[in-house]
Coordinates of C-alpha atoms in Angstrom, one line a residue:
Chain A
M108 CA 0.0 0.0 0.0
T109 CA 2.9 2.4 0.4
N110 CA 5.2 1.3 -2.5
G111 CA 6.1 3.6 -5.4
K112 CA 3.4 2.4 -7.7
H113 CA 0.7 3.6 -5.3
Q114 CA 2.0 7.2 -5.4
G115 CA 0.3 7.7 -8.7
F116 CA -2.9 6.4 -7.2
Y117 CA -2.8 8.8 -4.2
F118 CA -1.8 11.7 -6.5
S119 CA -4.8 11.0 -8.7
F120 CA -7.1 11.8 -5.8
I121 CA -5.5 15.3 -5.7
T122 CA -6.1 15.5 -9.4
V123 CA -9.8 14.8 -9.0
L124 CA -10.2 17.2 -6.1
S125 CA -8.3 19.9 -7.8
L126 CA -10.5 19.6 -10.9
L127 CA -13.5 20.1 -8.6
F128 CA -12.2 23.2 -7.1
V129 CA -10.4 24.7 -10.1
T130 CA -13.5 24.6 -12.3
V131 CA -16.0 25.9 -9.9
P132 CA -15.2 29.6 -10.5
F133 CA -15.4 29.0 -14.2
I134 CA -18.6 27.1 -14.0
L135 CA -20.2 30.0 -12.0
A136 CA -18.8 32.6 -14.4
L137 CA -20.1 30.8 -17.4
G138 CA -23.4 30.2 -15.6
F139 CA -23.8 33.9 -14.9
A140 CA -22.8 34.8 -18.5
G141 CA -25.3 32.3 -19.8
A142 CA -28.1 33.4 -17.5
L143 CA -27.5 37.1 -18.2
A144 CA -27.4 36.3 -22.0
R145 CA -30.8 34.7 -21.7
R146 CA -32.2 37.8 -20.0
A147 CA -30.6 40.2 -22.4
Q148 CA -32.6 42.8 -24.3
F149 CA -30.5 42.2 -27.5
A150 CA -32.3 39.3 -29.2
P151 CA -29.3 37.5 -30.9
L152 CA -27.5 37.4 -27.5
R153 CA -30.7 35.9 -26.0
W154 CA -30.9 33.3 -28.7
F155 CA -27.2 32.5 -28.2
G156 CA -27.8 32.0 -24.4
L157 CA -30.8 29.8 -25.1
A158 CA -29.0 27.7 -27.7
Y159 CA -26.0 27.2 -25.4
T160 CA -28.0 26.0 -22.4
S161 CA -30.4 23.9 -24.4
I162 CA -27.9 22.2 -26.7
V163 CA -25.5 21.3 -23.9
R164 CA -28.2 20.1 -21.7
G165 CA -30.0 18.1 -24.4
V166 CA -26.9 16.1 -25.3
P167 CA -25.5 13.4 -23.0
D168 CA -22.5 15.0 -21.2
I169 CA -20.1 12.3 -22.1
V170 CA -20.8 12.9 -25.8
F171 CA -20.1 16.6 -25.3
F172 CA -16.9 15.9 -23.4
L173 CA -15.5 13.6 -26.1
F174 CA -16.5 16.1 -28.8
A175 CA -15.2 19.2 -27.0
L176 CA -11.8 17.5 -26.3
I177 CA -11.0 16.6 -29.9
A178 CA -12.6 19.7 -31.3
M179 CA -10.5 21.9 -29.0
D180 CA -7.4 20.0 -29.7
Q181 CA -7.7 20.3 -33.5
G182 CA -9.0 23.9 -33.3
I183 CA -5.9 25.0 -31.3
E184 CA -3.5 23.1 -33.5
Y185 CA -5.2 24.4 -36.7
I186 CA -4.8 28.0 -35.6
R187 CA -1.2 27.4 -34.6
H188 CA -0.6 25.7 -37.9
M189 CA -2.0 28.8 -39.8
V190 CA 0.1 31.2 -37.7
L191 CA 3.4 29.3 -37.2
C192 CA 3.9 27.6 -40.6
P193 CA 2.3 29.7 -43.3
E194 CA 4.7 28.2 -45.8
V195 CA 2.9 24.8 -45.7
T196 CA 0.1 24.9 -48.2
D197 CA -1.1 21.3 -48.0
P198 CA -4.6 21.0 -46.6
V199 CA -4.7 20.0 -43.0
R200 CA -7.3 17.4 -43.5
Q201 CA -6.0 14.8 -45.9
G202 CA -8.5 11.9 -46.2
N203 CA -8.7 10.4 -42.7
D204 CA -5.7 12.2 -41.4
F205 CA -5.3 15.5 -39.5
I206 CA -1.8 16.8 -40.3
V207 CA -0.3 19.9 -38.9
C208 CA 3.4 20.9 -39.0
A209 CA 5.6 19.8 -36.1
K210 CA 5.9 23.3 -34.8
A211 CA 2.1 23.6 -34.4
K212 CA 1.7 20.4 -32.3
M213 CA 0.2 21.3 -28.9
P214 CA 2.0 20.6 -26.7
L215 CA 5.2 20.2 -28.6
S216 CA 6.2 16.6 -29.0
S217 CA 9.5 17.5 -27.4
A218 CA 7.8 18.9 -24.3
P219 CA 8.3 17.1 -21.0
E220 CA 5.7 14.6 -19.8
W221 CA 4.3 17.0 -17.1
A222 CA 3.4 19.5 -19.9
H223 CA 1.4 16.8 -21.7
K224 CA -0.4 15.9 -18.5
S225 CA -1.2 19.4 -17.4
Y226 CA -2.4 20.3 -20.9
A227 CA -4.7 17.3 -20.8
F228 CA -5.9 18.4 -17.4
F229 CA -6.5 21.9 -18.7
Q230 CA -8.5 20.6 -21.6
A231 CA -10.6 18.5 -19.3
S232 CA -11.3 21.4 -17.0
V233 CA -12.5 23.5 -20.0
A234 CA -14.8 20.7 -21.1
F235 CA -16.2 20.3 -17.7
S236 CA -16.7 24.1 -17.3
V237 CA -18.5 24.4 -20.5
V238 CA -20.9 21.5 -19.8
F239 CA -21.7 22.4 -16.2
G240 CA -21.7 26.1 -17.0
A241 CA -24.8 25.4 -19.1
F242 CA -26.5 23.7 -16.2
A243 CA -25.5 26.5 -13.9
A244 CA -26.8 29.0 -16.3
N245 CA -30.2 27.3 -16.3
T246 CA -30.3 27.3 -12.5
L247 CA -29.2 30.9 -12.1
Y248 CA -31.7 32.0 -14.8
G249 CA -34.5 30.4 -12.9
A250 CA -33.3 32.0 -9.6
L251 CA -33.1 35.4 -11.1
A252 CA -36.6 35.1 -12.3
A253 CA -37.8 33.8 -8.9
V254 CA -36.9 36.9 -7.0
P255 CA -40.3 38.6 -6.2
A256 CA -40.9 41.6 -8.4
A257 CA -42.0 43.6 -5.4
Q258 CA -38.5 43.6 -4.1
L259 CA -37.1 45.0 -7.3
E260 CA -39.9 47.6 -7.5
T261 CA -39.0 48.7 -4.0
G262 CA -35.5 49.3 -5.2
A263 CA -36.8 51.4 -8.1
A264 CA -39.0 53.3 -5.7
F265 CA -36.0 54.2 -3.7
G266 CA -34.6 55.8 -6.8
M267 CA -32.0 53.2 -7.6
T268 CA -30.8 52.9 -11.1
P269 CA -31.5 49.5 -12.7
R270 CA -27.8 48.6 -12.4
Q271 CA -27.9 49.5 -8.6
T272 CA -31.1 47.5 -8.2
F273 CA -29.5 44.5 -9.8
R274 CA -26.3 44.6 -7.8
R275 CA -27.8 45.5 -4.4
I276 CA -31.1 43.6 -4.4
H277 CA -31.5 41.2 -7.3
L278 CA -28.2 39.5 -7.0
P279 CA -28.1 39.0 -3.2
Q280 CA -31.7 37.9 -3.1
M281 CA -31.2 35.4 -5.9
W282 CA -28.9 33.1 -4.0
I283 CA -31.5 31.6 -1.8
Y284 CA -33.5 30.5 -4.9
A285 CA -30.3 29.3 -6.7
L286 CA -28.9 27.3 -3.8
P287 CA -31.0 24.1 -4.1
G288 CA -30.3 23.9 -7.8
L289 CA -26.6 24.7 -7.3
S290 CA -26.2 22.1 -4.6
N291 CA -27.8 19.5 -6.8
L292 CA -25.5 20.5 -9.6
W293 CA -22.5 20.1 -7.3
M294 CA -23.6 16.6 -6.5
I295 CA -23.9 15.8 -10.2
F296 CA -20.6 17.4 -10.8
I297 CA -18.9 15.2 -8.1
K298 CA -20.4 12.1 -9.7
A299 CA -19.2 13.1 -13.1
T300 CA -15.6 13.3 -12.2
P301 CA -14.8 9.6 -13.0
L302 CA -15.5 10.5 -16.6
L303 CA -12.0 12.1 -16.5
F304 CA -10.9 8.6 -17.1
L305 CA -12.6 8.5 -20.5
L306 CA -10.9 11.8 -21.3
G307 CA -7.5 10.2 -21.0
I308 CA -6.6 11.6 -17.6
Q309 CA -4.8 9.2 -15.3
D310 CA -7.4 9.6 -12.6
I311 CA -8.5 7.4 -9.8
V312 CA -10.4 5.1 -12.0
Y313 CA -7.4 4.6 -14.3
W314 CA -5.2 3.7 -11.3
A315 CA -7.8 1.5 -9.8
R316 CA -7.9 -0.6 -13.0
E317 CA -4.1 -0.6 -13.4
L318 CA -3.3 -1.5 -9.8
G319 CA -6.2 -3.9 -9.3
G320 CA -5.8 -6.0 -12.4
T321 CA -3.5 -8.9 -12.6
K322 CA -2.0 -8.0 -15.9
T323 CA -2.5 -4.5 -17.2
G324 CA -0.9 -2.0 -19.6
I325 CA 2.1 -1.1 -17.4
F326 CA 2.3 -3.6 -14.6
D327 CA 2.2 -7.4 -14.2
Y328 CA 1.2 -8.5 -10.7
P329 CA 1.4 -11.7 -8.9
H330 CA -1.8 -11.0 -7.0
A331 CA -5.3 -12.0 -8.1
D332 CA -7.9 -9.7 -9.6
W333 CA -8.3 -6.9 -7.0
R334 CA -10.2 -4.5 -9.1
L335 CA -13.4 -5.1 -7.2
G336 CA -11.7 -4.1 -4.0
Y337 CA -10.2 -0.9 -5.5
F338 CA -13.6 0.1 -7.0
L339 CA -15.3 -0.5 -3.7
F340 CA -12.8 1.8 -2.1
L341 CA -13.6 4.4 -4.7
L342 CA -17.3 3.9 -3.9
V343 CA -16.6 4.7 -0.3
F344 CA -14.5 7.7 -1.3
Y345 CA -17.4 9.1 -3.4
L346 CA -20.0 8.4 -0.7
F347 CA -17.9 10.3 1.8
L348 CA -17.5 13.2 -0.6
T349 CA -21.2 13.5 -1.3
W350 CA -22.1 13.0 2.3
I351 CA -19.8 15.8 3.5
S352 CA -21.1 18.1 0.7
E353 CA -24.6 17.5 1.7
R354 CA -23.9 18.5 5.3
I355 CA -22.1 21.7 4.2
F356 CA -25.0 22.6 1.9
T357 CA -27.5 22.1 4.6
R358 CA -25.5 24.6 6.8
I359 CA -25.3 27.2 4.0
T360 CA -29.0 26.9 3.3
R361 CA -29.8 27.6 6.9
R362 CA -27.4 30.5 6.8
V363 CA -28.8 32.3 3.7
S364 CA -32.5 31.6 4.4
R365 CA -32.3 33.7 7.6
G366 CA -34.8 36.5 7.3
Q367 CA -36.1 35.4 3.9
A368 CA -39.7 35.3 3.0
T369 CA -39.7 31.6 2.5
I370 CA -40.8 28.6 4.6
G371 CA -37.3 27.9 5.7
G372 CA -36.6 31.5 6.7
A373 CA -39.9 32.4 8.4
V374 CA -38.6 31.9 11.9
Chain B
M33 CA -22.6 1.8 -51.9
S34 CA -25.9 3.7 -52.1
C35 CA -27.6 5.0 -49.0
A36 CA -30.5 2.4 -49.4
E37 CA -27.9 -0.4 -49.4
T38 CA -26.3 1.1 -46.3
I39 CA -29.7 1.2 -44.6
S40 CA -30.5 -2.4 -45.4
G41 CA -27.0 -3.5 -44.4
Y42 CA -26.5 -1.6 -41.2
A43 CA -29.8 -0.3 -39.8
L44 CA -30.0 -3.2 -37.5
R45 CA -26.3 -3.8 -37.2
S46 CA -26.2 -3.0 -33.5
I47 CA -28.4 -6.0 -32.7
G48 CA -26.5 -8.3 -35.0
W49 CA -28.5 -8.3 -38.2
G50 CA -27.0 -7.3 -41.5
E51 CA -23.4 -6.9 -42.6
R52 CA -20.8 -8.4 -40.4
L53 CA -18.0 -6.0 -41.0
L54 CA -18.3 -2.4 -40.2
P55 CA -17.3 0.0 -43.0
K56 CA -13.6 0.6 -42.9
T57 CA -12.9 3.5 -45.3
D58 CA -14.7 6.2 -47.3
F59 CA -17.4 6.9 -44.7
T60 CA -20.3 8.8 -46.1
L61 CA -22.7 10.9 -44.2
C62 CA -25.2 8.1 -44.7
D63 CA -22.9 5.6 -43.1
H64 CA -22.5 7.8 -40.1
A65 CA -26.2 8.5 -39.7
V66 CA -27.4 4.9 -40.2
L67 CA -24.9 3.2 -38.0
I68 CA -25.2 5.7 -35.1
G69 CA -29.0 5.5 -35.5
S70 CA -28.7 1.7 -35.3
G71 CA -26.7 2.0 -32.0
L72 CA -29.5 4.2 -30.7
I73 CA -31.7 1.1 -30.5
W74 CA -29.6 0.0 -27.5
N75 CA -30.0 3.4 -25.8
L76 CA -33.7 3.2 -26.2
Y77 CA -33.8 -0.4 -25.1
F78 CA -31.9 0.5 -21.9
A79 CA -34.0 3.6 -21.2
V80 CA -37.4 2.0 -21.8
F81 CA -36.8 -1.1 -19.7
A82 CA -34.8 0.6 -16.9
L83 CA -37.5 3.3 -16.5
G84 CA -40.3 0.9 -16.9
F85 CA -39.2 -1.5 -14.2
G86 CA -37.6 1.2 -12.1
F87 CA -40.9 3.1 -11.8
F88 CA -42.7 0.3 -10.0
F89 CA -39.8 -0.7 -7.8
A90 CA -39.3 3.0 -6.9
V91 CA -42.8 3.3 -5.6
L92 CA -42.2 0.4 -3.3
V93 CA -38.8 1.8 -2.1
A94 CA -40.4 5.2 -1.5
V95 CA -43.2 3.7 0.6
A96 CA -40.6 1.7 2.5
R97 CA -38.5 4.8 3.0
A98 CA -41.5 6.6 4.5
S99 CA -42.5 3.6 6.7
D100 CA -42.7 3.7 10.5
R101 CA -41.0 0.4 10.7
P102 CA -37.2 0.6 11.0
A103 CA -36.8 -2.8 9.3
L104 CA -38.4 -1.4 6.2
R105 CA -37.0 2.2 6.4
W106 CA -33.4 1.4 7.0
P107 CA -32.7 -0.8 4.0
A108 CA -34.5 1.6 1.7
Q109 CA -32.6 4.6 3.2
A110 CA -29.2 2.8 2.8
F111 CA -30.0 1.7 -0.7
I112 CA -30.9 5.3 -1.8
F113 CA -27.9 6.7 0.0
V114 CA -25.4 4.3 -1.6
I115 CA -26.7 4.6 -5.2
R116 CA -27.3 8.4 -5.1
G117 CA -24.0 9.1 -3.4
S118 CA -21.8 7.3 -5.9
P119 CA -21.1 7.8 -9.6
L120 CA -23.0 5.7 -12.0
F121 CA -19.7 5.1 -13.8
I122 CA -18.2 3.4 -10.7
Q123 CA -21.4 1.4 -10.2
F124 CA -20.9 0.0 -13.7
F125 CA -17.4 -1.0 -12.9
I126 CA -18.3 -2.6 -9.6
A127 CA -21.2 -4.4 -11.1
Y128 CA -19.2 -5.7 -14.0
E129 CA -16.3 -6.9 -11.8
T130 CA -18.8 -8.6 -9.4
F131 CA -20.7 -10.3 -12.3
V132 CA -17.4 -11.5 -13.7
L133 CA -16.4 -13.0 -10.4
I134 CA -19.7 -14.7 -9.8
P135 CA -19.3 -17.7 -12.2
K136 CA -15.9 -18.5 -10.8
V137 CA -17.3 -18.6 -7.3
A138 CA -20.3 -20.7 -8.3
F139 CA -18.1 -23.0 -10.2
D140 CA -15.8 -23.6 -7.2
I141 CA -18.7 -24.3 -4.9
N142 CA -20.7 -26.8 -7.0
L143 CA -18.4 -28.4 -9.5
G144 CA -20.2 -29.8 -12.6
F145 CA -23.5 -28.2 -11.7
M146 CA -23.8 -26.3 -14.9
E147 CA -27.0 -24.4 -14.4
I148 CA -25.7 -21.6 -12.2
T149 CA -22.6 -21.1 -14.3
A150 CA -24.7 -20.9 -17.4
E151 CA -27.1 -18.4 -15.8
T152 CA -24.6 -16.0 -14.3
R153 CA -22.8 -15.7 -17.6
W154 CA -25.6 -13.5 -18.9
L155 CA -24.9 -11.0 -16.2
T156 CA -21.6 -10.1 -17.8
K157 CA -23.4 -9.2 -21.0
A158 CA -24.5 -5.7 -21.4
W159 CA -28.2 -6.4 -22.2
L160 CA -28.8 -7.8 -18.8
G161 CA -25.9 -6.7 -16.6
A162 CA -26.0 -3.0 -17.6
L163 CA -29.7 -3.0 -17.5
I164 CA -29.6 -4.2 -13.9
V165 CA -27.3 -1.3 -13.0
L166 CA -29.4 1.3 -14.8
F167 CA -32.5 -0.1 -13.2
L168 CA -31.1 0.1 -9.7
N169 CA -29.8 3.5 -10.4
T170 CA -33.0 5.0 -11.6
T171 CA -34.9 3.2 -8.8
A172 CA -32.9 5.0 -6.2
Y173 CA -33.2 8.4 -7.7
T174 CA -36.9 8.0 -8.5
A175 CA -37.6 6.7 -5.0
Q176 CA -36.0 9.8 -3.5
I177 CA -38.2 12.0 -5.7
F178 CA -41.3 10.0 -4.8
H179 CA -40.4 10.0 -1.2
G180 CA -40.2 13.8 -1.2
A181 CA -43.5 14.0 -3.0
L182 CA -45.0 11.5 -0.6
L183 CA -44.2 13.9 2.3
S184 CA -45.9 16.8 0.5
V185 CA -49.2 15.1 -0.1
P186 CA -51.8 17.5 1.6
K187 CA -52.8 16.3 5.0
G188 CA -56.4 17.2 4.4
D189 CA -56.6 14.7 1.5
I190 CA -55.5 11.8 3.8
E191 CA -57.8 12.9 6.6
A192 CA -60.7 13.0 4.1
A193 CA -59.9 9.5 3.0
D194 CA -59.8 8.3 6.6
S195 CA -63.0 10.0 7.4
I196 CA -64.9 8.1 4.7
G197 CA -63.5 4.9 5.9
M198 CA -61.1 3.9 3.2
S199 CA -58.8 0.9 3.8
P200 CA -55.1 1.7 3.9
Y201 CA -54.5 0.0 0.5
R202 CA -57.5 1.8 -1.1
K203 CA -56.4 5.1 0.5
F204 CA -52.9 4.7 -1.0
R205 CA -54.3 3.6 -4.4
R206 CA -56.9 6.3 -4.7
V207 CA -55.6 9.3 -2.8
I208 CA -51.9 9.2 -1.9
F209 CA -50.5 7.6 -5.1
P210 CA -52.1 10.0 -7.6
S211 CA -51.2 13.1 -5.6
M212 CA -47.6 11.8 -5.2
L213 CA -47.3 11.3 -8.9
R214 CA -48.6 14.8 -9.7
L215 CA -46.2 16.4 -7.3
A216 CA -43.2 14.3 -8.4
W217 CA -43.9 14.5 -12.2
A218 CA -41.7 17.5 -13.1
S219 CA -38.7 16.0 -11.2
Y220 CA -39.4 12.6 -12.6
T221 CA -39.3 13.9 -16.1
N222 CA -35.8 15.3 -15.4
E223 CA -34.7 12.0 -14.0
A224 CA -36.0 10.2 -17.1
I225 CA -33.9 12.5 -19.3
F226 CA -30.8 12.0 -17.2
L227 CA -31.3 8.2 -17.4
F228 CA -31.7 8.3 -21.1
H229 CA -28.4 10.2 -21.4
A230 CA -26.7 7.9 -19.0
T231 CA -27.3 4.9 -21.3
T232 CA -24.4 6.2 -23.4
L233 CA -22.0 5.1 -20.6
V234 CA -22.8 1.4 -21.0
F235 CA -20.5 0.3 -23.7
F236 CA -18.0 3.0 -22.9
S237 CA -17.3 2.1 -19.3
S238 CA -17.0 -1.6 -18.7
F239 CA -19.4 -4.0 -20.5
P240 CA -17.6 -4.9 -23.7
A241 CA -19.4 -4.5 -27.0
W242 CA -19.6 -8.1 -28.3
R243 CA -19.0 -8.4 -32.1
Q244 CA -19.0 -4.6 -32.4
K245 CA -22.7 -4.5 -31.3
G246 CA -22.6 -1.2 -29.5
D247 CA -24.7 1.8 -28.7
A248 CA -24.8 5.1 -30.5
L249 CA -21.8 6.6 -28.7
Y250 CA -19.8 3.4 -29.4
Y251 CA -20.3 3.9 -33.2
A252 CA -19.8 7.6 -33.0
S253 CA -16.4 7.2 -31.3
Y254 CA -15.6 4.4 -33.8
F255 CA -16.0 6.9 -36.6
A256 CA -14.2 9.7 -34.7
D257 CA -11.2 7.3 -34.1
K258 CA -11.0 6.2 -37.7
T259 CA -11.4 9.6 -39.3
F260 CA -9.9 11.9 -36.7
N261 CA -12.8 14.2 -37.5
P262 CA -15.2 14.8 -34.5
F263 CA -17.3 17.3 -36.4
V264 CA -19.4 14.7 -38.2
P265 CA -20.2 11.8 -35.9
Y266 CA -20.7 13.8 -32.6
P267 CA -23.1 16.4 -34.0
I268 CA -25.1 13.5 -35.5
I269 CA -25.4 11.7 -32.2
A270 CA -26.2 15.0 -30.6
V271 CA -29.1 15.6 -33.0
Y272 CA -30.4 12.1 -32.4
F273 CA -30.3 12.6 -28.6
I274 CA -32.0 16.0 -28.8
I275 CA -34.8 14.6 -31.0
F276 CA -35.4 11.7 -28.6
T277 CA -35.1 13.9 -25.6
L278 CA -37.8 16.1 -27.1
I279 CA -40.0 13.1 -27.8
L280 CA -39.5 11.9 -24.2
T281 CA -40.4 15.3 -22.9
A282 CA -43.5 15.3 -25.0
I283 CA -44.6 11.9 -23.8
F284 CA -44.1 12.9 -20.2
G285 CA -46.0 16.1 -20.9
L286 CA -49.0 14.2 -22.2
L287 CA -48.9 12.0 -19.1
N288 CA -48.7 15.1 -17.0
R289 CA -51.8 16.4 -18.7
R290 CA -53.6 13.2 -17.9
L291 CA -52.5 13.2 -14.3
N292 CA -53.9 16.8 -13.9
R293 CA -57.0 16.4 -16.0
H294 CA -59.3 17.2 -13.1
M295 CA -57.5 20.6 -12.6
R296 CA -58.3 23.7 -14.4
N297 CA -55.9 25.6 -16.6
V298 CA -53.0 23.3 -16.2
S299 CA -51.2 22.9 -19.4

């Protein structure tokens, strides 16, 4: 349990947890952008917001992950190809191949291994942010609409500009309505992290398979098939993660519903 | 190969009818659409059966969860906690590893007794093994939704049923159950969509696709791997899923109309 081969396994837990925390600001930012776009006066922006949220939510997330990953990869390499090697005139897509010049590879094939790994991690974070941003946008949109109109009218009656009303009343009052949806989203997000494995990240699922199997891609073990044991351990890990999150969210809900005109706050 | 030939050769490829070999080169748009559509049969199969069986079992679990008897309440609570607290992806792995181990164990215990070995072998096949996992998964989520709805059934309704002397079973059948469904329906629609999307994980996680009989995502990634072009297969599968999600939403909307047919102005 403490030999060198397990270091990768332990480190992968940090990978998963860091993915959770790194992407949250981006998810919320994209969520806000999406929600505000859907409320915008300018019609094309509104359509864009609606298209973003409904397409991403209408498609299974794993499909979107796989698509976003290759699309992003090829998009970046294509742009680099155009900028860095303008002298190559051959088309990038030749039959079934996607060929860019060596300088345009991302990351460069000469780059150290950690660069490859962190680039893959970065791509996965972007894919997760885009998908969960759409879900967050939907929740925040609903929450913004749920704030009682009377509260906003009160703001206007005090002579606040629309911008002031939004910042001082609409936004702070929205959180209580957004919280149930956001906590639900967080739970879904936690449970989506094993999909990192499918995105080619060496995450906990990858190591559980490698270390548990008798004969795997990199190791050859004398022990029997222990994958079931490793997976049961992951199950407990996730149960703990969701259990602790649920407790934290219960606390936050109690905190923000103080003094609100809802059932939970009417104390 | 014309498109009509492709359809006759591959439309039922995912369930083993038609051409044996998948197309290797020169994929046309028609190849993509037909083969991915063929894979969709599996997604629909899993969704329909898991939701169908899950619905009835979820009602039982929800009632057990709300029961006064600890012997009923505790198992239901534990079941819901474990399934809802862990990723479906991990559940697939655990189930698969367990199902693979079962025949070995059975074989050791009663040597030569072929019936058990023969029966458990089906569990490692996707059509049964993965269906069991999806069924248990949707049962737990649905039971939680129904449990919440069960607690929100108006007290007055139950008192009214008591006052006219309904038996407990009749009271449940005529008063509590319909109210519960009405209250739970919006959330249950969401759960059905989530489950439908989750069916894409089956062949991607652990259950191997036998003789290249896979689901829609299996074929989509087959094309993407072969052509290095994600911009054709993934949008196609996305369109398929959006269409079927809309159909699912429409069916659930019709059922909702029926559940609320005694109410006024409910669309």
